[in-house]
Every structure is written in C-alpha cells, then in structure tokens.
C-alpha cells in the first residue's frame, strides 16, 4: 500500500516536473522562434536598405541624364521671327560652320528661315553653330561639297572654301577642288531644284591690283602659278562657272567679291593681320609686320558683310558686287591701333616681305551703295573691340584648361603665314 502510495506520489511529481519541463521547453522554443523572427526581420531590413542604396546608386546617374536631356529639349535658342510659309525660305549655307557662314546662319535663322548648314569642318567648327542645334528650323550636315549633294532648297549661299592663306595653301589641290568641283556641284544642285546661288568670291580675284581702289570692272592682276593661285584662280574660275550656268542653264546667280573681314569666331590661327596682331598684343608678344608696314588693307566687320550678302542675294543684281569697307589703313596703323585698344606694351617687329603680298587693297563699293543700298556701318574701333573681347575669352578658356573644341590648326606646310 505504502509502496503504491509512494509510486503515485512520485509519478504525480514527475508529471508536474514533466509539465514544468514541457512548459519551459515550449517557452524556450517560442523564444527562439521569436528570436529568429526578429533576426530575420532585421536581416531583411538591412538587406532592404542595402538593396535600396544599390538601386539609388544606379538610378541617380540615370535621373541626372534625364535632367540633362530635359534641359537640352528646353534649350533656349536666340529669338527667331515667325515667317509665313510664303516668306519662309529653305536656305543652304555651304561652309556655314565657318567664321562668316556661322554669322550668316545666325542672321537667316533669326529672320525666320529654315537653314541647312553643310560643312566638312576643315576650318569650321560645330561650336560656331551649336546654339542652333536641335532647333526645328536648323539642320547641320557633315558633307564635303566636292561630293554631289541632293537636297531641296530655295537659296544657296556657297561659302565653302578655306579663306585664310595658311589654310588654303595647306592643301592647294583640295582648295582647287573645293572651289571648282564644289562650285560645279552646287551650281548643278541650283539648276536641279531651281534655287538661286550666291558665290562668296573674293577681292583676291583682283590679285596685286594695278588700279586703286578696285571696282568690279577691273579684271585683276593674278599670278597664276604663285602660292596664292590655288585660291585666287580657284575663285576666278568659280565665278566663270557661275556665269556659264547662268547663260547656258538659266541659273540665277549672285557673286559677292568679299574684302578682308574680321570679327568674333575668326580662327585663332587665321594668319591674317587682324587676328595676328590681336593675339600678339594680348599675349605681350611683338606685333610682326611683314615688309615696311606701308601696304594698306581695309577691313569690314562681319555683321556688315552678312547684311551685304543677304541684300545681294535678294536683289536683282546678277553681276559681281564688291562687299568691303573702303576705310583704308596701313598695316602699321593697324598694329598701333590694336596695340592701343588692347593696352599692350608689345613692340612692333619688322620681318621680310611675303611673296605675292598685295601692296594695296581697298574696295570701290559704289555699286553696292547704288544697287543694294548697302554700306558698312560698324566703326573700325567698335568692331576691333568686339574681336579683342572674343580673342581674350578664347585665351582665357585655354589658360583655364577648359574644354573648347580646338579650331583646326592653321596648317602650314611650306613658306610662312602672311597677311592677306
Ligand atoms: N573672311 C574673309 O575675310 C573673306 C574674304 C574674302 C572671301 N571670303 C570667302 O568667304 C567664305 C567664308 O570664309 P570664312 O572667312 O568664313 O572662312 P572659314 O574658313 O572660316 O569658313 C569656310 C568654311 O568652309 C568649310 N569648308 C571648306 N572646304 C569645304 C568643303 N570641301 N566642303 C564643305 N565645307 C568646306 C570650312 O570647314 C569652313 O567651315 C569663303 O568662301 C571665303 O573664300 C572670306
């Protein structure tokens, strides 16, 4: 009995213990489940945080790209006039990324026309017209005019040709091809689409003139085998081609004989007297004068030229017209004026005369005045100050190592850079 009682007591104690142990085990299990759960949560949270920051790392540059794209879509263009369909012209400018061509592009775009610039970027640069890129009235085509071009246009300003001596002498054969084959291609295009073509000819067709000032009926004095012949004779034959197409094919042509022009966007190493003197004065280097400095030049500011080109294109004058500023100065006067405007202490250095360097160059612009109602209006000092400001900025960019697409170097193979 006693033993049975003891057994029962023992088993009831064991059951209680068992229950207690079971309870503890359950609690421990629950605690471990809870612990794991909490651990998993925090692991998950950490993981989520890491994932989020990884995503952020990838997304942020994309967001930046979208912002840039949005900015480029909402780019502010210079103000453009609205022209009705009837007045709005489709205009091709060959060499439109060059010095003169880019200013002409600005004028025609702002006047409300549709402008297509064709350029092979030999001496031009995209930066000159980049402020129009993306505009619905503007198109830029990388094309060499020596190859044919098929495009629908109403007017063609044919400017494609290197213009400064070091550039056109670098590859005389290419200069000849551009001015001959290139001009034939553009005249062919004008004929095909019934467009009017304006040729940017040059005062160089007068060569080293025996008459002074030079009027349009002067036939010129050009050395056909000299170092400048590729350009001078190239332009002379380009004029001949224009009149052959006019007479034989009825193409409407305009010929501008452009005299020395200067202004912002000129090439840093253009090699002509204005840019040479400004850069030398700004950098405190001697201003180099070839010969005695008594040879004369007359310079027009680029905005005057652009107005003259547009007036000529829209006139009914099909014979050649001089566009230039008749205000004549000796090279030495230019050197002194530029030195003073820059406020430079540079000396003036005399070097030996350059071959075939014309002694006198001054346009007779009676015809332009009479038939186009055009004459230059920008005073020399005002224009020079604008050009000086431009060159000063370019030098600053270079000094600060800021990225600027470099103008094509003035490539001189033989001989030396000399004034035009
Ligand atoms: N600037 C002057 O003082 C002056 C004087 C007389 C005549 N011109 C004439 O005016 C025009 C423009 O002169 P600029 O001073 O602006 O010269 P520039 O060198 O700045 O411009 C000429 C443009 O034509 C482009 N070009 C050259 N060959 C080409 C080709 N084969 N195909 C396509 N594009 C080509 C160049 O890349 C450049 O953009 C030239 O025809 C030049 O002969 C200029």
XYZ file of C-alpha atoms and ligand atoms in Angstrom:
464
model
C 0.000 0.000 0.000
C 2.673 2.271 1.210
C 4.776 1.484 -1.860
C 1.801 2.092 -4.188
C 1.183 5.423 -2.490
C 4.834 6.316 -2.900
C 4.763 5.385 -6.573
C 1.673 7.509 -7.199
C 3.300 10.451 -5.384
C 6.461 10.008 -7.434
C 4.595 9.853 -10.723
C 2.482 12.904 -9.879
C 5.711 14.799 -9.035
C 7.265 13.574 -12.290
C 4.207 14.652 -14.251
C 4.368 18.085 -12.683
C 8.083 18.186 -13.479
C 7.411 16.962 -16.927
C 4.738 19.608 -17.337
C 7.134 22.206 -15.978
C 9.885 20.995 -18.270
C 7.491 20.889 -21.191
C 6.335 24.427 -20.352
C 9.956 25.634 -20.176
C 10.778 23.854 -23.421
C 7.755 25.422 -25.097
C 8.749 28.834 -23.788
C 12.333 28.329 -24.991
C 11.061 27.231 -28.379
C 8.720 30.181 -28.622
C 11.572 32.499 -27.554
C 13.905 31.011 -30.166
C 11.211 31.257 -32.868
C 10.629 34.850 -31.846
C 14.397 35.496 -31.799
C 14.799 34.026 -35.255
C 11.849 36.028 -36.418
C 13.346 39.224 -35.027
C 16.746 38.356 -36.565
C 15.189 37.665 -39.897
C 13.311 40.957 -39.766
C 16.445 42.910 -39.037
C 18.378 40.962 -41.696
C 15.575 41.657 -44.106
C 15.538 45.332 -43.140
C 19.346 45.529 -43.598
C 19.041 43.761 -46.904
C 16.295 46.104 -47.991
C 18.410 49.101 -47.013
C 21.387 47.761 -48.936
C 19.215 46.987 -51.941
C 17.676 50.444 -51.795
C 21.069 52.126 -51.716
C 22.291 49.911 -54.585
C 19.225 50.875 -56.642
C 19.804 54.519 -55.750
C 23.408 54.254 -56.986
C 22.175 53.064 -60.371
C 19.164 55.324 -60.634
C 20.766 58.630 -59.656
C 23.034 58.915 -62.732
C 20.039 57.980 -64.885
C 17.988 60.732 -63.231
C 20.847 63.139 -63.952
C 20.873 62.058 -67.595
C 17.122 62.652 -67.821
C 17.586 66.119 -66.294
C 20.314 66.882 -68.905
C 18.089 65.634 -71.690
C 15.186 67.721 -70.415
C 17.497 70.727 -70.308
C 18.610 70.117 -73.893
C 14.991 69.850 -75.012
C 14.085 73.092 -73.298
C 17.310 74.782 -74.557
C 16.849 78.472 -75.047
C 17.533 79.494 -78.629
C 18.141 83.033 -79.760
C 14.797 84.635 -80.653
C 13.512 83.741 -84.107
C 10.950 85.692 -86.151
C 7.869 83.898 -87.378
C 7.609 83.889 -91.156
C 4.603 82.696 -93.106
C 5.021 79.718 -95.447
C 5.140 82.148 -98.375
C 8.031 84.201 -96.944
C 9.943 81.406 -95.239
C 12.793 80.112 -97.399
C 14.745 76.869 -97.273
C 18.312 78.084 -97.340
C 21.515 76.089 -97.768
C 24.764 77.583 -96.490
C 27.867 75.677 -97.573
C 30.741 76.415 -95.200
C 28.118 77.539 -92.676
C 30.159 76.374 -89.676
C 32.998 78.732 -90.568
C 33.599 82.295 -89.467
C 31.395 84.193 -91.956
C 28.977 81.285 -92.528
C 28.075 80.978 -88.855
C 27.194 84.684 -88.600
C 25.132 84.356 -91.779
C 23.407 81.339 -90.213
C 22.540 83.450 -87.152
C 21.055 86.223 -89.281
C 18.960 83.922 -91.510
C 17.766 81.825 -88.556
C 16.767 84.917 -86.589
C 14.976 86.224 -89.675
C 12.801 83.085 -89.501
C 14.130 80.981 -92.393
C 14.911 77.255 -92.477
C 18.674 76.902 -92.628
C 20.725 73.863 -93.609
C 24.437 74.140 -92.953
C 26.718 71.882 -94.955
C 30.335 71.752 -93.844
C 33.245 69.311 -93.814
C 34.761 71.054 -90.759
C 38.112 71.595 -92.434
C 38.391 75.087 -90.973
C 34.909 75.395 -89.472
C 33.724 74.024 -86.136
C 30.462 72.833 -84.667
C 30.801 75.233 -81.760
C 30.129 78.148 -84.155
C 26.563 76.929 -84.742
C 25.947 74.754 -81.667
C 23.434 77.277 -80.282
C 21.053 76.258 -83.105
C 21.438 72.504 -82.847
C 18.046 70.930 -82.159
C 16.080 73.944 -83.425
C 13.285 72.863 -85.760
C 14.400 75.348 -88.448
C 18.036 74.227 -88.372
C 19.985 71.324 -89.774
C 23.719 70.614 -89.784
C 25.147 68.181 -92.333
C 28.723 66.935 -92.313
C 29.412 66.860 -96.038
C 32.197 67.759 -98.435
C 30.957 69.871 -101.352
C 33.385 68.077 -103.649
C 30.798 65.283 -103.492
C 27.333 65.899 -105.004
C 24.514 66.827 -102.649
C 20.815 66.167 -103.101
C 18.613 68.475 -101.078
C 15.557 70.668 -101.718
C 16.285 74.360 -101.206
C 15.271 77.813 -102.469
C 18.571 79.649 -101.987
C 22.220 78.566 -101.732
C 24.909 80.681 -100.114
C 28.046 78.953 -101.357
C 30.804 79.819 -98.886
C 32.629 76.505 -98.580
C 36.344 77.151 -99.091
C 39.243 77.756 -96.759
C 39.755 81.517 -96.717
C 42.975 82.337 -94.902
C 46.355 81.886 -96.634
C 47.796 79.231 -94.292
C 44.611 77.186 -94.616
C 44.195 77.416 -98.382
C 47.914 76.875 -99.003
C 47.990 73.778 -96.781
C 46.426 71.631 -99.481
C 46.310 73.646 -102.723
C 44.820 70.755 -104.709
C 41.953 70.400 -102.247
C 41.440 74.186 -102.333
C 41.196 73.962 -106.138
C 38.806 71.004 -105.957
C 36.578 72.740 -103.403
C 36.366 75.899 -105.492
C 35.932 74.151 -108.838
C 34.254 70.750 -108.366
C 32.491 72.009 -105.227
C 31.123 75.035 -107.092
C 30.054 72.864 -110.052
C 28.190 70.577 -107.650
C 26.389 73.490 -106.033
C 25.516 75.025 -109.402
C 24.232 71.622 -110.518
C 22.075 71.481 -107.402
C 20.822 75.051 -108.014
C 19.898 74.086 -111.572
C 18.116 70.889 -110.478
C 15.979 72.488 -107.791
C 15.633 75.953 -109.340
C 17.462 77.650 -106.454
C 19.324 80.936 -106.603
C 23.052 80.645 -105.787
C 25.281 83.280 -104.238
C 29.020 82.654 -104.577
C 31.304 84.004 -101.852
C 34.071 85.201 -104.139
C 36.942 87.345 -103.009
C 38.899 90.521 -103.572
C 41.791 88.116 -104.309
C 40.388 87.838 -107.850
C 41.983 91.281 -108.325
C 45.364 89.827 -107.272
C 48.013 92.507 -106.692
C 45.947 95.258 -108.293
C 47.293 97.907 -110.641
C 44.234 100.078 -110.151
C 43.179 101.575 -106.904
C 40.570 101.321 -105.475
C 39.318 98.167 -107.208
C 35.931 98.357 -108.876
C 34.069 95.348 -110.247
C 35.043 96.018 -113.854
C 38.762 95.627 -113.085
C 39.932 92.233 -114.407
C 42.699 91.731 -111.920
C 46.416 91.038 -111.792
C 46.902 87.499 -110.574
C 49.988 85.318 -110.715
C 48.530 82.015 -111.978
C 51.389 79.916 -110.615
C 52.130 81.712 -107.343
C 51.444 80.289 -103.865
C 48.057 82.029 -103.708
C 46.951 80.847 -107.146
C 45.013 77.821 -105.858
C 42.672 80.217 -104.075
C 42.738 83.252 -106.390
C 42.394 81.244 -109.598
C 40.007 78.815 -107.894
C 37.665 81.708 -107.114
C 38.128 83.225 -110.570
C 37.077 80.001 -112.260
C 34.224 79.615 -109.737
C 32.934 82.998 -110.952
C 33.337 81.833 -114.568
C 31.287 78.718 -113.766
C 28.504 80.806 -112.230
C 28.125 82.863 -115.384
C 28.349 79.784 -117.625
C 25.465 78.217 -115.652
C 23.548 81.477 -115.787
C 23.937 81.842 -119.559
C 23.642 78.214 -120.547
C 21.196 76.868 -117.952
C 19.374 79.960 -116.747
C 20.527 79.513 -113.132
C 20.089 82.680 -111.078
C 23.485 83.640 -109.660
C 24.841 86.332 -107.383
C 28.570 86.953 -106.920
C 29.935 88.762 -103.859
C 33.579 89.822 -104.031
C 34.350 89.895 -100.359
C 37.162 92.036 -98.991
C 39.003 91.392 -95.711
C 36.554 90.731 -92.911
C 37.064 90.321 -89.186
C 35.086 89.682 -86.022
C 34.297 87.101 -83.349
C 34.673 83.419 -84.380
C 37.657 84.171 -86.580
C 40.189 81.393 -86.311
C 42.746 81.818 -83.579
C 45.431 80.990 -86.112
C 43.830 82.518 -89.139
C 47.216 84.013 -90.006
C 45.771 87.300 -91.242
C 46.767 90.643 -89.913
C 43.876 91.415 -87.510
C 43.912 88.121 -85.632
C 47.723 88.023 -85.640
C 48.036 91.486 -84.124
C 45.259 90.988 -81.553
C 46.690 87.693 -80.317
C 50.226 89.038 -80.235
C 49.116 92.157 -78.336
C 47.031 90.134 -75.847
C 49.943 87.782 -75.169
C 52.533 90.547 -74.875
C 54.418 89.262 -77.925
C 55.913 91.521 -80.621
C 53.453 92.542 -83.362
C 55.017 91.191 -86.557
C 54.820 93.420 -89.619
C 55.953 91.947 -92.944
C 57.806 94.452 -95.114
C 57.715 98.156 -94.270
C 54.127 98.096 -92.993
C 53.124 100.726 -95.546
C 50.984 98.239 -97.523
C 47.323 99.044 -96.995
C 44.314 96.982 -96.005
C 40.666 97.805 -95.436
C 38.687 95.659 -93.004
C 34.959 95.273 -92.629
C 33.186 93.938 -89.563
C 31.447 90.617 -90.102
C 27.896 91.872 -89.400
C 28.267 94.441 -92.199
C 29.334 91.705 -94.602
C 26.418 89.453 -93.605
C 23.919 92.264 -94.252
C 25.547 92.849 -97.643
C 25.360 89.148 -98.575
C 21.659 88.959 -97.715
C 20.925 92.222 -99.572
C 22.769 90.923 -102.648
C 21.057 87.517 -102.589
C 17.638 89.176 -102.521
C 18.458 91.816 -105.122
C 18.208 91.522 -108.880
C 21.928 92.224 -109.398
C 23.483 89.229 -111.121
C 26.890 90.769 -111.924
C 29.707 90.718 -109.299
C 29.459 93.165 -106.392
C 32.267 94.254 -104.043
C 31.458 93.984 -100.349
C 34.039 95.593 -98.127
C 34.916 98.601 -96.068
C 36.734 101.268 -98.072
C 38.293 102.819 -94.958
C 41.937 102.121 -95.742
C 44.751 101.853 -93.214
C 48.379 100.868 -93.458
C 49.387 97.663 -91.721
C 51.483 99.758 -89.369
C 48.435 101.857 -88.411
C 46.540 98.654 -87.641
C 49.390 97.458 -85.455
C 49.417 100.688 -83.449
C 45.609 100.895 -83.134
C 45.286 97.295 -81.927
C 48.179 97.723 -79.506
C 46.428 100.769 -78.000
C 42.978 99.145 -77.814
C 44.417 96.086 -76.062
C 46.536 98.333 -73.824
C 49.549 96.192 -74.621
C 53.210 97.010 -74.196
C 54.214 94.776 -77.142
C 56.842 96.037 -79.585
C 56.349 96.198 -83.336
C 58.769 93.895 -85.158
C 59.538 94.184 -88.890
C 60.098 90.990 -90.909
C 60.904 90.445 -94.587
C 58.104 90.892 -97.103
C 55.918 87.896 -98.017
C 55.715 86.613 -101.618
C 52.806 87.981 -103.683
C 51.562 90.021 -100.724
C 49.337 92.705 -102.322
C 50.543 96.252 -101.677
C 47.125 97.855 -101.744
C 43.656 96.575 -101.148
C 40.654 98.859 -100.996
C 37.200 98.179 -102.371
C 35.259 100.523 -104.531
C 31.750 99.986 -103.170
C 29.823 102.482 -105.328
C 27.931 99.634 -106.981
C 26.811 98.086 -103.667
C 25.722 101.505 -102.412
C 23.803 102.286 -105.554
C 22.233 98.926 -106.346
C 21.824 97.373 -102.892
C 21.589 100.483 -100.743
C 24.333 98.850 -98.674
C 27.428 100.208 -96.988
C 29.364 99.235 -93.868
C 28.169 100.914 -90.694
C 30.259 99.410 -87.879
C 33.153 101.739 -86.922
C 36.584 100.047 -87.012
C 37.306 100.566 -83.298
C 33.917 99.156 -82.252
C 34.485 96.057 -84.364
C 38.053 95.670 -83.138
C 36.900 95.865 -79.520
C 34.407 93.033 -80.164
C 37.105 90.926 -81.795
C 39.543 91.665 -78.955
C 36.894 90.633 -76.410
C 36.368 87.364 -78.310
C 40.076 86.525 -78.543
C 40.640 87.446 -74.893
C 37.895 84.979 -73.857
C 39.336 82.242 -76.091
C 42.760 82.723 -74.499
C 41.173 82.585 -71.023
C 39.438 79.295 -71.847
C 42.724 77.868 -72.980
C 44.575 79.158 -69.943
C 41.961 77.650 -67.584
C 42.220 74.370 -69.437
C 38.508 74.421 -70.049
C 37.337 72.179 -72.806
C 36.982 74.057 -76.038
C 36.781 72.206 -79.297
C 40.012 73.418 -80.861
C 39.841 75.375 -84.086
C 41.656 73.421 -86.760
C 45.280 74.477 -86.648
C 46.489 76.764 -89.380
C 48.457 74.141 -91.217
C 51.489 75.498 -92.904
C 53.483 73.013 -94.911
C 55.902 75.366 -96.601
C 56.532 79.077 -96.678
C 55.125 81.089 -93.825
C 51.962 82.657 -92.638
C 51.492 86.069 -94.133
C 48.934 88.786 -94.256
C 46.024 88.853 -96.607
N 36.891 86.130 -94.190
C 37.276 86.889 -95.164
O 37.930 87.896 -94.935
C 36.942 86.542 -96.604
C 37.394 87.373 -97.595
C 37.099 87.056 -98.902
C 36.341 85.951 -99.202
N 35.904 85.154 -98.199
C 35.151 83.953 -98.590
O 34.063 83.765 -97.697
C 33.869 82.369 -97.464
C 33.906 82.096 -95.971
O 35.141 82.499 -95.437
P 35.468 82.411 -93.871
O 36.359 83.527 -93.527
O 34.229 82.205 -93.109
O 36.363 81.103 -93.859
P 36.270 79.828 -92.920
O 37.474 79.013 -93.199
O 36.020 80.244 -91.520
O 34.969 79.123 -93.455
C 34.969 78.275 -94.564
C 34.094 77.083 -94.221
O 34.044 76.217 -95.355
C 34.228 74.883 -94.891
N 34.783 74.086 -95.999
C 35.985 74.182 -96.584
N 36.112 73.280 -97.569
C 34.937 72.595 -97.613
C 34.453 71.525 -98.410
N 35.207 70.971 -99.376
N 33.196 71.063 -98.166
C 32.425 71.591 -97.193
N 32.844 72.607 -96.407
C 34.086 73.106 -96.618
C 35.184 75.019 -93.736
O 35.183 73.907 -92.873
C 34.655 76.274 -93.069
O 33.632 75.992 -92.158
C 34.976 81.643 -98.230
O 34.471 81.170 -99.445
C 35.997 82.713 -98.477
O 36.711 82.474 -99.659
C 36.191 85.418 -96.906
